[in-house]
Structures are given as C-alpha cells and as structure tokens.
Amino acid sequence: GRLTMQEIRKALEMGYKIVEMYELWEYEVARYETGGLFTDFINKFLKIKQEASGYPSWCLTEEDKAKYIHSYHEHEGIHLDPTKIEKNGGLRSLAKLMLN
C-alpha cells in the first residue's frame, strides 16, 4: 500500500520495521502557496461568515473594532467590511454550510 512519511515515521516509533520498499517519493516544500483552485470561493464565504458573526465580545470601542478588522486582515488576508459586521445567524449558517 501507499503510506505518507508521517505514517512511516509513526510506525517506526512504535517499533515496526520496514521489510521491503519499492519506491519512495519525497517532496520538499520550501514555501506555502496561498493561492489555489478554491481560494476565492473559500475567502468569499469566510468573509461572509466572519461578518455575519458580529464583532467579538472584546470589541467595545471603535478603536477595538478597527484593531479586530486589521488583525483579521493580517492573519487571513481578508478585509472585513465594517458596515456589514453584525450578528446574522441565518447568513452565518449558510456561509458555514458553503465552507463545509
């Protein structure tokens, strides 16, 4: 069968021995590519979900809200629209459904 390197390492840790190996492929990942086939789709519904979740409870002032929007953009690369951030359970559920 085919195994990943993580599975092989775990098996060796647990005391298993490799008796025969026919082929080994190893890919070195030098960097993570943020783009991909579904990136735009995921980002669109993640933005909708976050905006429909409303502000976190710690966002009490306009400054807190601006910090939240800036922090989210830095971590996720998605700019939230402050005029659309308000709790909307139905829209949030729909966005979550699309993400799953």
Coordinates of C-alpha atoms in Angstrom, one line a residue:
G1 CA 0.0 0.0 0.0
R2 CA 0.9 3.7 -0.1
L3 CA 1.9 5.5 3.1
T4 CA 2.8 9.0 3.9
M5 CA 6.1 9.8 5.6
Q6 CA 4.2 10.7 8.7
E7 CA 2.7 7.3 8.8
I8 CA 6.0 5.6 8.2
R9 CA 7.7 7.7 11.0
K10 CA 4.9 6.8 13.4
A11 CA 5.2 3.1 12.6
L12 CA 8.9 3.2 13.2
E13 CA 8.4 5.0 16.5
M14 CA 6.0 2.2 17.5
G15 CA 8.6 -0.5 16.8
Y16 CA 7.5 -1.6 13.3
K17 CA 10.2 -2.5 10.8
I18 CA 10.2 -1.8 7.1
V19 CA 10.9 -5.1 5.4
E20 CA 10.5 -4.1 1.8
M21 CA 10.2 -0.8 0.0
Y22 CA 9.6 -0.4 -3.7
E23 CA 9.5 3.3 -4.2
L24 CA 9.9 6.4 -2.1
W25 CA 8.8 9.9 -3.2
E26 CA 9.7 12.9 -1.1
Y27 CA 8.6 16.4 -1.8
E28 CA 10.4 19.3 -0.2
V29 CA 8.0 22.2 0.5
A30 CA 10.0 25.4 0.6
R31 CA 7.0 27.7 0.9
Y32 CA 3.3 27.6 1.2
E33 CA 1.3 28.8 -1.8
T34 CA -1.7 30.8 -0.6
G35 CA -3.5 30.7 -3.9
G36 CA -5.3 27.7 -5.2
L37 CA -8.2 26.5 -7.2
F38 CA -10.8 27.2 -4.4
T39 CA -9.1 30.2 -2.7
D40 CA -11.5 32.8 -4.0
F41 CA -14.5 30.6 -3.1
I42 CA -13.2 29.9 0.4
N43 CA -12.3 33.5 1.1
K44 CA -15.7 34.8 -0.1
F45 CA -17.6 32.6 2.3
L46 CA -15.1 33.0 5.1
K47 CA -15.6 36.8 4.8
I48 CA -19.4 36.4 4.8
K49 CA -19.2 34.1 7.9
Q50 CA -17.0 36.4 9.8
E51 CA -19.1 39.5 9.1
A52 CA -22.3 37.7 10.0
S53 CA -20.7 36.6 13.3
G54 CA -20.6 40.1 14.5
Y55 CA -17.8 41.7 16.4
P56 CA -16.1 39.6 19.2
S57 CA -17.2 40.5 22.7
W58 CA -13.9 42.4 23.5
C59 CA -14.7 44.9 20.7
L60 CA -16.3 47.6 22.8
T61 CA -14.9 50.8 21.1
E62 CA -14.4 51.9 17.5
E63 CA -10.7 51.5 18.1
D64 CA -11.2 47.9 19.2
K65 CA -13.3 47.2 16.1
A66 CA -10.6 48.7 13.8
K67 CA -7.9 46.6 15.6
Y68 CA -10.1 43.5 15.0
I69 CA -10.5 44.2 11.3
H70 CA -6.8 45.0 10.9
S71 CA -5.8 41.8 12.8
Y72 CA -8.1 39.6 10.8
H73 CA -6.7 41.0 7.5
E74 CA -3.2 40.4 8.7
H75 CA -3.9 36.8 9.7
E76 CA -6.3 35.7 7.0
G77 CA -5.7 38.1 4.2
I78 CA -9.4 39.0 4.1
H79 CA -10.6 42.6 4.5
L80 CA -13.8 42.7 6.5
D81 CA -16.4 45.5 5.7
P82 CA -17.2 47.3 9.0
T83 CA -20.6 48.2 7.6
K84 CA -21.5 44.6 7.2
I85 CA -20.3 43.3 10.5
E86 CA -23.4 42.4 12.6
K87 CA -24.8 39.2 14.0
N88 CA -26.9 37.3 11.4
G89 CA -27.4 33.7 12.4
G90 CA -29.0 32.6 9.2
L91 CA -26.4 34.1 6.9
R92 CA -23.6 32.8 9.2
S93 CA -25.1 29.3 8.9
L94 CA -25.4 29.5 5.2
A95 CA -21.7 30.6 4.9
K96 CA -20.6 27.8 7.2
L97 CA -22.5 25.3 5.1
M98 CA -20.8 26.5 1.9
L99 CA -17.4 26.2 3.6
N100 CA -18.1 22.6 4.6

